[in-house]
Short mmCIF file of N, CA and C in Angstrom, two decimals:
data_model
loop_
_atom_site.label_atom_id
_atom_site.label_comp_id
_atom_site.label_asym_id
_atom_site.label_seq_id
_atom_site.Cartn_x
_atom_site.Cartn_y
_atom_site.Cartn_z
N UNK A 1 0.74 -0.97 0.07
CA UNK A 1 0.12 0.10 -0.24
C UNK A 1 0.59 1.20 -0.09
N UNK A 2 1.07 1.78 -0.66
CA UNK A 2 1.91 3.14 -1.10
C UNK A 2 0.85 4.32 -0.28
N UNK A 3 1.01 5.27 0.27
CA UNK A 3 0.83 6.73 0.70
C UNK A 3 1.42 8.14 0.86
N UNK A 4 1.43 8.94 1.06
CA UNK A 4 1.69 10.03 1.15
C UNK A 4 2.29 10.98 2.82
N UNK A 5 3.40 11.22 2.18
CA UNK A 5 3.87 12.24 3.58
C UNK A 5 2.51 12.29 4.90
N UNK A 6 1.50 12.39 4.36
CA UNK A 6 0.67 13.31 5.41
C UNK A 6 -0.53 12.34 5.84
N UNK A 7 0.02 10.94 5.69
CA UNK A 7 -0.61 9.80 5.38
C UNK A 7 0.16 9.42 7.09
N UNK A 8 1.77 9.54 6.57
CA UNK A 8 2.46 9.16 7.86
C UNK A 8 2.34 10.13 8.77
N UNK A 9 2.84 11.74 8.78
CA UNK A 9 3.07 11.82 9.99
C UNK A 9 1.18 12.42 10.45
N UNK A 10 0.30 12.11 10.03
CA UNK A 10 -0.95 11.58 10.77
C UNK A 10 -1.10 10.51 11.40
N UNK A 11 -0.09 8.94 11.32
CA UNK A 11 -0.31 8.46 11.64
C UNK A 11 0.94 8.29 13.22
N UNK A 12 2.25 9.18 13.07
CA UNK A 12 3.76 9.31 13.67
C UNK A 12 1.90 10.20 14.54
N UNK A 13 1.39 10.45 14.59
CA UNK A 13 0.97 12.38 15.39
C UNK A 13 -0.22 10.94 16.36
N UNK A 14 -0.70 10.26 16.03
CA UNK A 14 -1.62 9.36 16.66
C UNK A 14 -0.48 8.47 17.35
N UNK A 15 -0.06 7.48 16.87
CA UNK A 15 0.66 6.45 17.82
C UNK A 15 2.06 7.55 18.80
N UNK A 16 1.87 8.64 18.88
CA UNK A 16 2.73 9.28 19.87
C UNK A 16 2.11 9.54 20.82
N UNK A 17 1.25 9.66 20.40
CA UNK A 17 -0.19 9.38 21.84
C UNK A 17 -0.70 8.82 22.05
N UNK A 18 -0.74 7.67 21.54
CA UNK A 18 -1.00 6.46 22.35
C UNK A 18 0.56 6.28 23.21
N UNK A 19 1.38 5.55 22.56
CA UNK A 19 2.80 5.41 23.61
C UNK A 19 2.35 6.44 24.82
N UNK A 20 2.36 7.02 24.29
CA UNK A 20 2.49 8.08 25.67
C UNK A 20 1.23 7.36 26.64
N UNK A 21 0.56 7.46 26.78
CA UNK A 21 -1.21 7.11 27.41
C UNK A 21 -0.75 5.73 27.41
N UNK A 22 -0.97 5.33 27.20
CA UNK A 22 -0.02 3.58 27.13
C UNK A 22 1.19 3.91 28.28
N UNK A 23 2.81 4.35 28.27
CA UNK A 23 3.47 4.34 29.24
C UNK A 23 3.09 5.01 30.68
N UNK A 24 2.48 6.50 30.62
CA UNK A 24 1.15 6.67 31.79
C UNK A 24 0.26 5.36 32.39
N UNK A 25 0.08 4.76 31.93
CA UNK A 25 -0.62 3.82 32.64
C UNK A 25 -0.07 2.55 32.54
N UNK A 26 1.38 2.98 32.27
CA UNK A 26 2.04 1.24 32.93
C UNK A 26 2.86 2.25 34.16
N UNK A 27 3.39 3.16 33.92
CA UNK A 27 3.39 4.10 35.69
C UNK A 27 2.81 4.13 36.19
N UNK A 28 1.86 3.95 35.93
CA UNK A 28 0.39 4.35 37.70
C UNK A 28 -0.82 3.29 37.45
N UNK A 29 0.32 1.69 37.20
CA UNK A 29 -0.34 0.54 37.38
C UNK A 29 -1.28 0.41 38.72
N UNK A 30 -2.65 0.08 38.34
CA UNK A 30 -3.03 -0.10 40.32
C UNK A 30 -4.65 0.85 40.89
N UNK A 31 -3.97 2.19 40.00
CA UNK A 31 -4.54 3.31 40.09
C UNK A 31 -5.38 3.37 38.90
N UNK A 32 -6.23 5.02 39.30
CA UNK A 32 -7.79 5.80 38.95
C UNK A 32 -7.18 6.14 37.66
N UNK A 33 -5.86 7.07 37.41
CA UNK A 33 -5.24 7.33 37.00
C UNK A 33 -4.65 6.49 35.60
N UNK A 34 -4.46 5.11 35.90
CA UNK A 34 -4.24 4.47 34.59
C UNK A 34 -4.87 3.93 34.33
N UNK A 35 -6.02 3.39 34.48
CA UNK A 35 -7.60 2.66 34.19
C UNK A 35 -8.17 4.17 32.77
N UNK A 36 -7.76 5.55 33.61
CA UNK A 36 -8.38 6.58 32.60
C UNK A 36 -7.26 6.30 31.49
N UNK A 37 -5.80 5.91 31.05
CA UNK A 37 -5.50 6.16 30.27
C UNK A 37 -5.23 5.67 29.30
N UNK A 38 -5.47 3.73 30.22
CA UNK A 38 -5.71 2.58 29.50
C UNK A 38 -7.08 2.91 27.44
N UNK A 39 -8.10 3.97 28.82
CA UNK A 39 -9.54 4.24 27.99
C UNK A 39 -8.83 4.64 27.20
N UNK A 40 -8.31 5.95 27.59
CA UNK A 40 -7.85 6.87 26.33
C UNK A 40 -6.86 6.76 25.53
N UNK A 41 -6.43 5.56 25.18
CA UNK A 41 -4.91 5.25 24.50
C UNK A 41 -5.79 4.00 23.84
N UNK A 42 -7.48 3.24 23.78
CA UNK A 42 -8.14 2.66 23.57
C UNK A 42 -9.07 3.71 21.88
N UNK A 43 -9.31 4.66 23.24
CA UNK A 43 -10.04 5.41 22.27
C UNK A 43 -9.20 6.48 21.29
N UNK A 44 -8.33 6.11 21.48
CA UNK A 44 -7.49 7.12 20.55
C UNK A 44 -6.98 6.36 19.63
N UNK A 45 -6.58 4.73 19.41
CA UNK A 45 -6.56 3.64 18.43
C UNK A 45 -8.38 4.18 17.35
N UNK A 46 -9.23 4.34 17.78
CA UNK A 46 -10.27 3.87 17.71
C UNK A 46 -10.18 5.41 16.32
N UNK A 47 -9.87 6.80 17.12
CA UNK A 47 -9.66 7.26 16.49
C UNK A 47 -8.53 7.35 15.20
N UNK A 48 -7.78 6.75 15.23
CA UNK A 48 -6.61 6.69 13.96
C UNK A 48 -7.19 6.06 13.25
N UNK A 49 -7.32 4.80 13.03
CA UNK A 49 -8.01 3.77 12.72
C UNK A 49 -9.22 4.82 11.66
N UNK A 50 -10.40 5.84 11.92
CA UNK A 50 -10.90 5.84 11.53
C UNK A 50 -9.90 7.59 10.45
N UNK A 51 -9.51 7.85 11.26
CA UNK A 51 -8.71 9.21 10.46
C UNK A 51 -7.24 8.86 9.10
N UNK A 52 -6.70 7.94 9.40
CA UNK A 52 -7.02 7.65 8.35
C UNK A 52 -6.86 6.38 7.14
N UNK A 53 -8.08 6.16 7.52
CA UNK A 53 -9.26 5.88 7.06
C UNK A 53 -10.05 6.50 5.85
N UNK A 54 -10.30 7.62 6.32
CA UNK A 54 -10.75 9.02 5.68
C UNK A 54 -10.21 9.58 4.98
N UNK A 55 -8.73 9.78 5.80
CA UNK A 55 -8.03 10.36 4.50
C UNK A 55 -7.36 9.49 3.63
N UNK A 56 -6.98 8.01 3.93
CA UNK A 56 -7.17 7.15 2.44
C UNK A 56 -8.31 7.21 1.80
N UNK A 57 -9.20 7.10 1.83
CA UNK A 57 -9.73 7.64 0.69
C UNK A 57 -11.18 8.81 0.03
N UNK A 58 -9.88 9.43 1.01
CA UNK A 58 -10.29 10.76 -0.26
C UNK A 58 -8.81 11.43 -0.96
N UNK A 59 -7.50 11.15 -0.41
CA UNK A 59 -6.74 11.68 -0.64
C UNK A 59 -6.07 10.95 -2.13
N UNK A 60 -6.14 11.29 -3.37
CA UNK A 60 -5.08 11.24 -4.82
C UNK A 60 -4.30 10.47 -4.22
N UNK A 61 -3.30 10.64 -4.18
CA UNK A 61 -1.52 10.49 -3.90
C UNK A 61 -2.05 9.07 -2.54
N UNK A 62 -2.79 8.72 -1.93
CA UNK A 62 -2.70 7.17 -1.19
C UNK A 62 -3.33 6.96 -2.39
N UNK A 63 -4.84 6.70 -3.12
CA UNK A 63 -6.00 5.79 -3.37
C UNK A 63 -5.06 5.47 -5.12
#
């Protein structure tokens, strides 16, 4: 699958946020903050998938 640079940029930003939230969740294991960060990481993965598929469908270079 060939993608454009904007696709890669969007993906990198989401992956960075997911890594941050996951690391925060691991650091604060057993606390409410960990559970919240884990939920936000899961939601961010869903948002990333939606953003990337939407971009792929609209972008002339990716499609």
